[in-house]
């Protein structure tokens, strides 16, 4: 059992991972500013796991808040953090184009401050949320971890910079145990229907948009591009069930705690590609709802196909995805149908 700090633990991927970590017996301190998440998610994490967690509400960029976690200041939680899983960050591509300073500040500056606090407290074990967005327009698919890092928007640049910072730090002194996990397209929900993705405002991503159309919150889905060089002309992605992703975090953490200090960089994806229309069809089948859609032009900045080569994660962690596209759709629909307005319902 370890004492873990989970930044962004109330968010989509964070909350699902918290359930697994509590079930595995770890003690959790969740740090979140609830900018894009809800305290209700954490209540449900406790309910599902049957365990309590400690919450520190705050912004990473506020040194006082991190001090409370790592054991300085009047409200210190007692420190003693063995490892950190760092989910907290911003991830909307369009917003990052409009507000690059914000993205560099939160995703890079926030990560730097976290690392300073960890170093000062003698905590040198970190699992970092990275993204397949680093690969930009990939030259080859499936994409191995050795593919060139060539992000195409400020969000991607901020993730690439944070990854570089972690590599520089690992090279600067021995003892750091760091995993950089590059997620492909996280979707689905906890099978209970109690936890799921709850974007604020108009969803930027396909899966939450699809579920909101099915539940009647939006009238139709726009399919961005039907002339891509793919079998049905729509974009192909590697969709990964959020519970598979959560299991990947647990496996990476356990490896870091068990092995010698190292810098581990892994794709977390299924290795399978599905088109937008395939996902729509699978979702209609799982939900027994029609999803009206309209084919429109391509979205700027999209690639035709991104699919992970996940073989290194299998080799290093013994991890591979277990859940199918049908499981993703069934669980995602169970969440959206039971929570049509998300956590605010
Ligand atoms: C997007 C981001 C990526 C980020 C990830 C975070 C872009 C260009 N990329 O990935 O940097 O890491 O989210 O989760 O924003 N689609 C539609 N209609 C929609 C929405 C999407 O047809 O309303 C299509 C897209 O064109 C794409 C597929 O669905 O082919 C998946 O899109 P999305 O869910 O936004 O994920 P990515 O673009 O892969």
mmCIF file of C-alpha atoms and ligand atoms in Angstrom:
data_model
loop_
_atom_site.group_PDB
_atom_site.id
_atom_site.type_symbol
_atom_site.label_atom_id
_atom_site.label_comp_id
_atom_site.label_asym_id
_atom_site.label_seq_id
_atom_site.Cartn_x
_atom_site.Cartn_y
_atom_site.Cartn_z
ATOM 1 C CA UNK A 1 0.000 0.000 0.000
ATOM 2 C CA UNK A 2 1.256 3.467 -0.891
ATOM 3 C CA UNK A 3 0.140 7.004 -0.124
ATOM 4 C CA UNK A 4 -0.572 8.622 -3.466
ATOM 5 C CA UNK A 5 -1.247 12.165 -4.586
ATOM 6 C CA UNK A 6 -3.679 12.248 -7.511
ATOM 7 C CA UNK A 7 -3.763 15.669 -9.172
ATOM 8 C CA UNK A 8 -6.903 16.160 -11.228
ATOM 9 C CA UNK A 9 -8.402 13.170 -9.436
ATOM 10 C CA UNK A 10 -11.966 14.415 -9.853
ATOM 11 C CA UNK A 11 -11.686 14.518 -13.658
ATOM 12 C CA UNK A 12 -12.752 11.889 -16.169
ATOM 13 C CA UNK A 13 -9.666 9.665 -16.215
ATOM 14 C CA UNK A 14 -8.610 10.629 -12.694
ATOM 15 C CA UNK A 15 -11.870 9.593 -11.032
ATOM 16 C CA UNK A 16 -11.934 6.174 -12.699
ATOM 17 C CA UNK A 17 -8.307 5.583 -11.729
ATOM 18 C CA UNK A 18 -9.055 6.612 -8.125
ATOM 19 C CA UNK A 19 -11.657 3.844 -7.839
ATOM 20 C CA UNK A 20 -9.139 1.198 -8.920
ATOM 21 C CA UNK A 21 -6.396 2.533 -6.657
ATOM 22 C CA UNK A 22 -8.688 2.629 -3.616
ATOM 23 C CA UNK A 23 -9.857 -0.895 -4.419
ATOM 24 C CA UNK A 24 -6.181 -1.933 -4.575
ATOM 25 C CA UNK A 25 -5.749 -0.632 -0.997
ATOM 26 C CA UNK A 26 -3.800 2.584 -1.643
ATOM 27 C CA UNK A 27 -4.342 5.725 0.419
ATOM 28 C CA UNK A 28 -5.259 8.721 -1.742
ATOM 29 C CA UNK A 29 -4.918 12.476 -1.494
ATOM 30 C CA UNK A 30 -6.833 14.055 -4.386
ATOM 31 C CA UNK A 31 -5.822 17.540 -5.467
ATOM 32 C CA UNK A 32 -8.240 19.320 -7.807
ATOM 33 C CA UNK A 33 -9.446 22.852 -8.526
ATOM 34 C CA UNK A 34 -12.765 21.608 -9.993
ATOM 35 C CA UNK A 35 -12.302 23.877 -13.010
ATOM 36 C CA UNK A 36 -13.454 21.080 -15.323
ATOM 37 C CA UNK A 37 -14.707 18.557 -12.789
ATOM 38 C CA UNK A 38 -17.142 18.092 -9.955
ATOM 39 C CA UNK A 39 -16.813 17.192 -6.261
ATOM 40 C CA UNK A 40 -19.774 14.861 -6.863
ATOM 41 C CA UNK A 41 -17.432 12.551 -8.838
ATOM 42 C CA UNK A 42 -15.299 12.084 -5.723
ATOM 43 C CA UNK A 43 -18.333 11.250 -3.580
ATOM 44 C CA UNK A 44 -19.178 8.547 -6.085
ATOM 45 C CA UNK A 45 -15.584 7.291 -6.117
ATOM 46 C CA UNK A 46 -15.889 6.772 -2.351
ATOM 47 C CA UNK A 47 -19.285 5.134 -2.740
ATOM 48 C CA UNK A 48 -18.068 2.720 -5.452
ATOM 49 C CA UNK A 49 -14.857 1.747 -3.694
ATOM 50 C CA UNK A 50 -16.314 1.726 -0.182
ATOM 51 C CA UNK A 51 -13.261 3.733 0.942
ATOM 52 C CA UNK A 52 -12.566 7.346 1.891
ATOM 53 C CA UNK A 53 -10.076 9.677 0.270
ATOM 54 C CA UNK A 54 -8.559 12.950 1.377
ATOM 55 C CA UNK A 55 -9.322 16.058 -0.709
ATOM 56 C CA UNK A 56 -7.175 19.156 -1.075
ATOM 57 C CA UNK A 57 -8.957 21.737 -3.239
ATOM 58 C CA UNK A 58 -6.529 24.057 -4.971
ATOM 59 C CA UNK A 59 -4.653 25.190 -8.044
ATOM 60 C CA UNK A 60 -1.233 23.703 -8.805
ATOM 61 C CA UNK A 61 0.080 27.158 -9.527
ATOM 62 C CA UNK A 62 -0.604 28.250 -5.957
ATOM 63 C CA UNK A 63 2.462 27.147 -3.958
ATOM 64 C CA UNK A 64 0.444 27.335 -0.734
ATOM 65 C CA UNK A 65 -1.914 24.641 -2.014
ATOM 66 C CA UNK A 66 0.898 22.244 -2.874
ATOM 67 C CA UNK A 67 2.497 23.004 0.481
ATOM 68 C CA UNK A 68 -0.657 21.729 2.162
ATOM 69 C CA UNK A 69 -0.218 18.438 0.334
ATOM 70 C CA UNK A 70 3.493 17.963 0.834
ATOM 71 C CA UNK A 71 3.560 18.875 4.465
ATOM 72 C CA UNK A 72 4.291 22.567 4.933
ATOM 73 C CA UNK A 73 2.028 25.337 6.161
ATOM 74 C CA UNK A 74 -0.788 25.336 8.677
ATOM 75 C CA UNK A 75 -3.108 22.975 6.803
ATOM 76 C CA UNK A 76 -0.522 20.358 5.841
ATOM 77 C CA UNK A 77 -2.012 16.935 5.225
ATOM 78 C CA UNK A 78 1.017 15.303 6.808
ATOM 79 C CA UNK A 79 3.139 14.764 3.695
ATOM 80 C CA UNK A 80 4.512 11.274 3.342
ATOM 81 C CA UNK A 81 3.450 11.032 -0.299
ATOM 82 C CA UNK A 82 5.106 7.999 -1.930
ATOM 83 C CA UNK A 83 4.118 8.771 -5.527
ATOM 84 C CA UNK A 84 2.112 11.176 -7.650
ATOM 85 C CA UNK A 85 -0.212 10.569 -10.594
ATOM 86 C CA UNK A 86 -0.457 13.899 -12.381
ATOM 87 C CA UNK A 87 -3.711 14.157 -14.338
ATOM 88 C CA UNK A 88 -4.385 17.854 -13.734
ATOM 89 C CA UNK A 89 -4.193 19.904 -16.911
ATOM 90 C CA UNK A 90 -6.096 21.502 -19.744
ATOM 91 C CA UNK A 91 -6.898 19.521 -22.913
ATOM 92 C CA UNK A 92 -9.103 21.451 -25.316
ATOM 93 C CA UNK A 93 -7.273 22.032 -28.590
ATOM 94 C CA UNK A 94 -9.381 25.016 -29.723
ATOM 95 C CA UNK A 95 -9.060 26.738 -26.356
ATOM 96 C CA UNK A 96 -5.296 26.206 -26.478
ATOM 97 C CA UNK A 97 -5.109 28.015 -29.822
ATOM 98 C CA UNK A 98 -7.045 30.968 -28.353
ATOM 99 C CA UNK A 99 -5.221 30.965 -24.996
ATOM 100 C CA UNK A 100 -1.684 29.594 -25.422
ATOM 101 C CA UNK A 101 -0.362 31.417 -22.355
ATOM 102 C CA UNK A 102 -2.937 29.679 -20.193
ATOM 103 C CA UNK A 103 -1.970 26.266 -21.596
ATOM 104 C CA UNK A 104 1.750 26.834 -21.065
ATOM 105 C CA UNK A 105 1.054 28.184 -17.596
ATOM 106 C CA UNK A 106 -1.158 25.300 -16.409
ATOM 107 C CA UNK A 107 0.304 22.347 -18.311
ATOM 108 C CA UNK A 108 3.984 23.298 -18.204
ATOM 109 C CA UNK A 109 4.244 25.809 -15.333
ATOM 110 C CA UNK A 110 1.901 23.755 -13.140
ATOM 111 C CA UNK A 111 3.917 20.605 -13.813
ATOM 112 C CA UNK A 112 7.167 22.420 -12.983
ATOM 113 C CA UNK A 113 5.781 23.636 -9.655
ATOM 114 C CA UNK A 114 4.553 20.147 -8.824
ATOM 115 C CA UNK A 115 8.022 18.723 -9.567
ATOM 116 C CA UNK A 116 9.655 21.369 -7.356
ATOM 117 C CA UNK A 117 7.320 20.484 -4.504
ATOM 118 C CA UNK A 118 7.998 16.773 -5.022
ATOM 119 C CA UNK A 119 11.769 17.276 -5.093
ATOM 120 C CA UNK A 120 11.636 19.389 -1.923
ATOM 121 C CA UNK A 121 9.612 16.678 -0.183
ATOM 122 C CA UNK A 122 11.887 13.855 -1.424
ATOM 123 C CA UNK A 123 9.120 12.283 -3.523
ATOM 124 C CA UNK A 124 10.543 11.184 -6.881
ATOM 125 C CA UNK A 125 7.926 8.847 -8.322
ATOM 126 C CA UNK A 126 5.509 10.220 -10.922
ATOM 127 C CA UNK A 127 3.028 8.932 -13.494
ATOM 128 C CA UNK A 128 2.323 11.686 -16.018
ATOM 129 C CA UNK A 129 -0.700 12.065 -18.328
ATOM 130 C CA UNK A 130 0.662 12.584 -21.796
ATOM 131 C CA UNK A 131 -1.149 12.296 -25.082
ATOM 132 C CA UNK A 132 -0.967 10.836 -28.561
ATOM 133 C CA UNK A 133 -1.488 14.436 -29.662
ATOM 134 C CA UNK A 134 2.341 14.635 -29.498
ATOM 135 C CA UNK A 135 2.586 12.670 -32.730
ATOM 136 C CA UNK A 136 0.722 15.312 -34.761
ATOM 137 C CA UNK A 137 0.102 14.004 -38.278
ATOM 138 C CA UNK A 138 1.753 10.599 -37.859
ATOM 139 C CA UNK A 139 4.049 9.401 -40.644
ATOM 140 C CA UNK A 140 3.232 5.748 -39.897
ATOM 141 C CA UNK A 141 0.404 3.841 -38.180
ATOM 142 C CA UNK A 142 0.327 1.983 -35.834
ATOM 143 C CA UNK A 143 2.433 4.628 -34.070
ATOM 144 C CA UNK A 144 5.364 3.417 -31.932
ATOM 145 C CA UNK A 145 6.757 5.494 -29.048
ATOM 146 C CA UNK A 146 9.838 6.180 -31.178
ATOM 147 C CA UNK A 147 7.789 8.145 -33.748
ATOM 148 C CA UNK A 148 8.777 11.812 -34.106
ATOM 149 C CA UNK A 149 7.286 14.269 -31.605
ATOM 150 C CA UNK A 150 5.708 16.922 -33.825
ATOM 151 C CA UNK A 151 2.682 18.524 -32.141
ATOM 152 C CA UNK A 152 0.519 20.797 -34.248
ATOM 153 C CA UNK A 153 -1.239 22.997 -31.690
ATOM 154 C CA UNK A 154 -0.449 24.752 -28.379
ATOM 155 C CA UNK A 155 -2.059 21.957 -26.336
ATOM 156 C CA UNK A 156 0.272 19.451 -28.004
ATOM 157 C CA UNK A 157 3.267 21.773 -27.554
ATOM 158 C CA UNK A 158 2.503 22.067 -23.841
ATOM 159 C CA UNK A 159 2.382 18.264 -23.449
ATOM 160 C CA UNK A 160 5.626 17.877 -25.422
ATOM 161 C CA UNK A 161 7.308 20.516 -23.234
ATOM 162 C CA UNK A 162 6.153 18.811 -20.034
ATOM 163 C CA UNK A 163 7.450 15.475 -21.347
ATOM 164 C CA UNK A 164 10.809 17.099 -22.122
ATOM 165 C CA UNK A 165 10.937 18.650 -18.674
ATOM 166 C CA UNK A 166 10.459 15.190 -17.154
ATOM 167 C CA UNK A 167 13.237 13.738 -19.327
ATOM 168 C CA UNK A 168 15.591 16.588 -18.369
ATOM 169 C CA UNK A 169 14.817 16.093 -14.704
ATOM 170 C CA UNK A 170 15.324 12.315 -14.871
ATOM 171 C CA UNK A 171 18.715 12.910 -16.546
ATOM 172 C CA UNK A 172 19.764 15.531 -13.997
ATOM 173 C CA UNK A 173 19.866 13.359 -10.887
ATOM 174 C CA UNK A 174 19.430 9.674 -10.143
ATOM 175 C CA UNK A 175 16.424 8.433 -8.260
ATOM 176 C CA UNK A 176 13.516 9.662 -10.347
ATOM 177 C CA UNK A 177 10.948 7.062 -11.326
ATOM 178 C CA UNK A 178 8.799 8.572 -14.053
ATOM 179 C CA UNK A 179 6.217 7.150 -16.457
ATOM 180 C CA UNK A 180 4.998 9.246 -19.364
ATOM 181 C CA UNK A 181 1.763 7.654 -20.570
ATOM 182 C CA UNK A 182 0.581 8.701 -24.012
ATOM 183 C CA UNK A 183 -3.176 8.191 -24.200
ATOM 184 C CA UNK A 184 -4.967 7.614 -27.452
ATOM 185 C CA UNK A 185 -8.752 8.329 -27.310
ATOM 186 C CA UNK A 186 -10.143 7.692 -23.796
ATOM 187 C CA UNK A 187 -13.904 7.017 -23.848
ATOM 188 C CA UNK A 188 -16.540 4.869 -22.121
ATOM 189 C CA UNK A 189 -17.380 5.013 -18.432
ATOM 190 C CA UNK A 190 -17.381 3.031 -15.198
ATOM 191 C CA UNK A 191 -19.655 -0.002 -15.739
ATOM 192 C CA UNK A 192 -21.839 1.056 -12.771
ATOM 193 C CA UNK A 193 -23.099 4.094 -14.687
ATOM 194 C CA UNK A 194 -22.104 6.263 -11.682
ATOM 195 C CA UNK A 195 -18.910 7.784 -13.153
ATOM 196 C CA UNK A 196 -18.301 9.105 -16.634
ATOM 197 C CA UNK A 197 -17.174 11.993 -18.799
ATOM 198 C CA UNK A 198 -18.928 15.278 -18.048
ATOM 199 C CA UNK A 199 -17.598 18.022 -20.314
ATOM 200 C CA UNK A 200 -18.623 21.596 -19.536
ATOM 201 C CA UNK A 201 -20.412 23.259 -22.470
ATOM 202 C CA UNK A 202 -20.235 21.958 -26.002
ATOM 203 C CA UNK A 203 -18.158 18.759 -26.126
ATOM 204 C CA UNK A 204 -15.017 19.020 -28.270
ATOM 205 C CA UNK A 205 -14.684 15.284 -28.651
ATOM 206 C CA UNK A 206 -16.674 12.730 -30.565
ATOM 207 C CA UNK A 207 -17.788 10.300 -27.852
ATOM 208 C CA UNK A 208 -19.394 12.744 -25.388
ATOM 209 C CA UNK A 209 -21.032 14.525 -28.318
ATOM 210 C CA UNK A 210 -22.475 11.227 -29.513
ATOM 211 C CA UNK A 211 -23.861 10.312 -26.079
ATOM 212 C CA UNK A 212 -25.394 13.779 -25.671
ATOM 213 C CA UNK A 213 -27.166 13.433 -29.031
ATOM 214 C CA UNK A 214 -28.478 9.998 -28.008
ATOM 215 C CA UNK A 215 -29.829 11.346 -24.714
ATOM 216 C CA UNK A 216 -31.519 14.264 -26.465
ATOM 217 C CA UNK A 217 -29.291 17.143 -25.281
ATOM 218 C CA UNK A 218 -28.133 17.865 -28.868
ATOM 219 C CA UNK A 219 -30.045 17.423 -32.086
ATOM 220 C CA UNK A 220 -27.418 15.874 -34.357
ATOM 221 C CA UNK A 221 -23.815 14.878 -34.641
ATOM 222 C CA UNK A 222 -21.625 16.515 -37.246
ATOM 223 C CA UNK A 223 -19.184 14.080 -38.802
ATOM 224 C CA UNK A 224 -16.025 16.020 -39.652
ATOM 225 C CA UNK A 225 -14.975 14.819 -43.091
ATOM 226 C CA UNK A 226 -16.147 11.933 -45.255
ATOM 227 C CA UNK A 227 -13.315 12.094 -47.779
ATOM 228 C CA UNK A 228 -10.435 10.897 -45.617
ATOM 229 C CA UNK A 229 -8.267 8.112 -47.072
ATOM 230 C CA UNK A 230 -9.978 5.510 -44.842
ATOM 231 C CA UNK A 231 -12.318 2.603 -45.714
ATOM 232 C CA UNK A 232 -15.546 4.622 -45.201
ATOM 233 C CA UNK A 233 -14.046 8.104 -45.627
ATOM 234 C CA UNK A 234 -14.415 9.127 -41.964
ATOM 235 C CA UNK A 235 -11.548 9.587 -39.499
ATOM 236 C CA UNK A 236 -10.092 6.546 -37.742
ATOM 237 C CA UNK A 237 -9.041 6.596 -34.067
ATOM 238 C CA UNK A 238 -7.881 4.213 -31.369
ATOM 239 C CA UNK A 239 -10.664 4.374 -28.751
ATOM 240 C CA UNK A 240 -9.692 3.061 -25.325
ATOM 241 C CA UNK A 241 -12.117 2.259 -22.514
ATOM 242 C CA UNK A 242 -11.400 4.499 -19.527
ATOM 243 C CA UNK A 243 -11.284 1.447 -17.222
ATOM 244 C CA UNK A 244 -8.561 -0.092 -19.397
ATOM 245 C CA UNK A 245 -6.721 3.210 -19.178
ATOM 246 C CA UNK A 246 -7.152 3.270 -15.377
ATOM 247 C CA UNK A 247 -5.681 -0.248 -15.215
ATOM 248 C CA UNK A 248 -2.721 0.968 -17.293
ATOM 249 C CA UNK A 249 -2.031 3.651 -14.671
ATOM 250 C CA UNK A 250 -2.166 1.170 -11.833
ATOM 251 C CA UNK A 251 0.224 -1.155 -13.686
ATOM 252 C CA UNK A 252 2.657 1.688 -14.475
ATOM 253 C CA UNK A 253 2.619 2.873 -10.882
ATOM 254 C CA UNK A 254 3.252 -0.622 -9.533
ATOM 255 C CA UNK A 255 6.161 -1.087 -11.953
ATOM 256 C CA UNK A 256 7.743 2.230 -10.912
ATOM 257 C CA UNK A 257 7.442 1.369 -7.232
ATOM 258 C CA UNK A 258 8.901 -2.116 -7.739
ATOM 259 C CA UNK A 259 11.743 -1.547 -10.214
ATOM 260 C CA UNK A 260 14.902 0.530 -10.291
ATOM 261 C CA UNK A 261 14.531 4.267 -11.001
ATOM 262 C CA UNK A 262 13.779 4.844 -14.675
ATOM 263 C CA UNK A 263 12.022 6.972 -17.268
ATOM 264 C CA UNK A 264 9.289 4.916 -18.913
ATOM 265 C CA UNK A 265 7.415 6.158 -21.983
ATOM 266 C CA UNK A 266 4.408 4.168 -23.155
ATOM 267 C CA UNK A 267 1.518 4.412 -25.560
ATOM 268 C CA UNK A 268 -1.792 3.418 -23.981
ATOM 269 C CA UNK A 269 -4.116 2.382 -26.762
ATOM 270 C CA UNK A 270 -5.825 -0.722 -28.073
ATOM 271 C CA UNK A 271 -3.957 -1.010 -31.351
ATOM 272 C CA UNK A 272 -7.338 -1.130 -33.140
ATOM 273 C CA UNK A 273 -8.712 1.655 -35.307
ATOM 274 C CA UNK A 274 -12.406 2.499 -35.681
ATOM 275 C CA UNK A 275 -13.980 5.089 -37.949
ATOM 276 C CA UNK A 276 -16.468 7.732 -36.816
ATOM 277 C CA UNK A 277 -19.293 5.893 -38.595
ATOM 278 C CA UNK A 278 -18.286 2.547 -37.067
ATOM 279 C CA UNK A 279 -18.469 4.139 -33.632
ATOM 280 C CA UNK A 280 -21.877 5.662 -34.412
ATOM 281 C CA UNK A 281 -23.202 2.256 -35.524
ATOM 282 C CA UNK A 282 -21.779 0.443 -32.486
ATOM 283 C CA UNK A 283 -23.288 3.087 -30.231
ATOM 284 C CA UNK A 284 -26.711 2.842 -31.855
ATOM 285 C CA UNK A 285 -26.633 -0.903 -31.324
ATOM 286 C CA UNK A 286 -25.600 -0.637 -27.667
ATOM 287 C CA UNK A 287 -28.053 2.131 -26.786
ATOM 288 C CA UNK A 288 -30.989 1.151 -29.023
ATOM 289 C CA UNK A 289 -31.133 4.873 -29.892
ATOM 290 C CA UNK A 290 -30.861 6.417 -33.325
ATOM 291 C CA UNK A 291 -28.072 8.978 -33.558
ATOM 292 C CA UNK A 292 -28.866 11.486 -36.312
ATOM 293 C CA UNK A 293 -25.706 12.690 -38.012
ATOM 294 C CA UNK A 294 -24.682 14.917 -40.878
ATOM 295 C CA UNK A 295 -21.513 14.670 -42.948
ATOM 296 C CA UNK A 296 -19.747 18.037 -42.954
ATOM 297 C CA UNK A 297 -16.273 19.295 -43.900
ATOM 298 C CA UNK A 298 -13.056 18.248 -42.219
ATOM 299 C CA UNK A 299 -12.070 19.842 -38.897
ATOM 300 C CA UNK A 300 -8.785 21.756 -39.226
ATOM 301 C CA UNK A 301 -5.901 19.997 -37.508
ATOM 302 C CA UNK A 302 -7.382 16.465 -37.703
ATOM 303 C CA UNK A 303 -5.359 13.498 -38.934
ATOM 304 C CA UNK A 304 -6.928 10.761 -41.061
ATOM 305 C CA UNK A 305 -5.829 7.855 -38.873
ATOM 306 C CA UNK A 306 -4.206 7.586 -35.462
ATOM 307 C CA UNK A 307 -3.763 4.125 -33.969
ATOM 308 C CA UNK A 308 -1.334 3.086 -31.234
ATOM 309 C CA UNK A 309 1.319 0.461 -31.393
ATOM 310 C CA UNK A 310 0.727 -0.704 -27.795
ATOM 311 C CA UNK A 311 3.274 -3.531 -27.830
ATOM 312 C CA UNK A 312 5.732 -1.826 -25.470
ATOM 313 C CA UNK A 313 3.033 -1.463 -22.781
ATOM 314 C CA UNK A 314 2.339 -5.190 -23.091
ATOM 315 C CA UNK A 315 6.039 -5.987 -22.827
ATOM 316 C CA UNK A 316 6.806 -3.684 -19.889
ATOM 317 C CA UNK A 317 3.540 -3.757 -17.923
ATOM 318 C CA UNK A 318 1.910 -6.970 -19.082
ATOM 319 C CA UNK A 319 -1.008 -4.640 -19.898
ATOM 320 C CA UNK A 320 -3.305 -4.639 -22.878
ATOM 321 C CA UNK A 321 -6.855 -3.391 -23.354
ATOM 322 C CA UNK A 322 -9.528 -5.910 -22.350
ATOM 323 C CA UNK A 323 -12.686 -4.072 -23.375
ATOM 324 C CA UNK A 324 -14.241 -3.869 -26.845
ATOM 325 C CA UNK A 325 -15.938 -1.065 -28.747
ATOM 326 C CA UNK A 326 -19.277 -2.645 -27.732
ATOM 327 C CA UNK A 327 -18.245 -2.477 -24.043
ATOM 328 C CA UNK A 328 -17.237 1.157 -24.503
ATOM 329 C CA UNK A 329 -20.626 2.007 -25.999
ATOM 330 C CA UNK A 330 -22.627 0.011 -23.428
ATOM 331 C CA UNK A 331 -20.874 1.621 -20.458
ATOM 332 C CA UNK A 332 -20.803 5.102 -21.971
ATOM 333 C CA UNK A 333 -24.522 4.897 -22.620
ATOM 334 C CA UNK A 334 -25.293 3.557 -19.118
ATOM 335 C CA UNK A 335 -23.547 6.635 -17.698
ATOM 336 C CA UNK A 336 -25.203 9.165 -20.011
ATOM 337 C CA UNK A 337 -28.690 7.627 -19.732
ATOM 338 C CA UNK A 338 -28.553 7.665 -15.914
ATOM 339 C CA UNK A 339 -26.959 11.140 -15.787
ATOM 340 C CA UNK A 340 -28.347 13.124 -18.725
ATOM 341 C CA UNK A 341 -26.978 16.395 -17.305
ATOM 342 C CA UNK A 342 -23.783 14.809 -15.972
ATOM 343 C CA UNK A 343 -22.945 15.393 -12.307
ATOM 344 C CA UNK A 344 -25.027 18.564 -12.173
ATOM 345 C CA UNK A 345 -28.285 16.732 -12.856
HETATM 346 C C1 LIG B 1 -8.712 15.324 -29.771
HETATM 347 C C2 LIG B 1 -7.614 16.319 -29.948
HETATM 348 C C3 LIG B 1 -6.374 15.771 -29.308
HETATM 349 C C4 LIG B 1 -6.622 15.509 -27.848
HETATM 350 C C5 LIG B 1 -7.837 14.649 -27.634
HETATM 351 C C6 LIG B 1 -8.186 14.723 -26.178
HETATM 352 C C7 LIG B 1 -8.108 17.630 -31.953
HETATM 353 C C8 LIG B 1 -7.735 17.913 -33.347
HETATM 354 N N1 LIG B 1 -7.426 16.635 -31.362
HETATM 355 O O1 LIG B 1 -8.336 14.094 -30.402
HETATM 356 O O2 LIG B 1 -5.301 16.680 -29.445
HETATM 357 O O3 LIG B 1 -5.506 14.881 -27.268
HETATM 358 O O4 LIG B 1 -8.941 15.123 -28.378
HETATM 359 O O5 LIG B 1 -9.222 13.875 -25.840
HETATM 360 O O6 LIG B 1 -8.955 18.280 -31.365
HETATM 361 N N2 LIG B 1 -15.335 14.034 -34.792
HETATM 362 C C9 LIG B 1 -16.515 14.226 -35.485
HETATM 363 N N3 LIG B 1 -17.493 15.003 -34.922
HETATM 364 C C10 LIG B 1 -17.337 15.589 -33.694
HETATM 365 C C11 LIG B 1 -16.119 15.391 -32.986
HETATM 366 C C12 LIG B 1 -15.145 14.609 -33.575
HETATM 367 O O7 LIG B 1 -16.691 13.708 -36.588
HETATM 368 O O8 LIG B 1 -18.251 16.296 -33.238
HETATM 369 C C13 LIG B 1 -14.310 13.135 -35.378
HETATM 370 C C14 LIG B 1 -12.940 13.761 -35.537
HETATM 371 O O9 LIG B 1 -12.829 14.390 -36.782
HETATM 372 C C15 LIG B 1 -12.049 12.517 -35.395
HETATM 373 C C16 LIG B 1 -12.800 11.625 -34.414
HETATM 374 O O10 LIG B 1 -14.147 12.066 -34.479
HETATM 375 O O11 LIG B 1 -11.939 11.836 -36.611
HETATM 376 C C17 LIG B 1 -12.313 11.733 -32.985
HETATM 377 O O12 LIG B 1 -12.300 13.097 -32.593
HETATM 378 P P1 LIG B 1 -12.053 13.546 -31.090
HETATM 379 O O13 LIG B 1 -12.902 12.758 -30.177
HETATM 380 O O14 LIG B 1 -12.148 15.044 -31.033
HETATM 381 O O15 LIG B 1 -10.558 13.087 -30.794
HETATM 382 P P2 LIG B 1 -9.197 13.455 -31.570
HETATM 383 O O16 LIG B 1 -9.400 14.459 -32.613
HETATM 384 O O17 LIG B 1 -8.565 12.181 -31.960
#
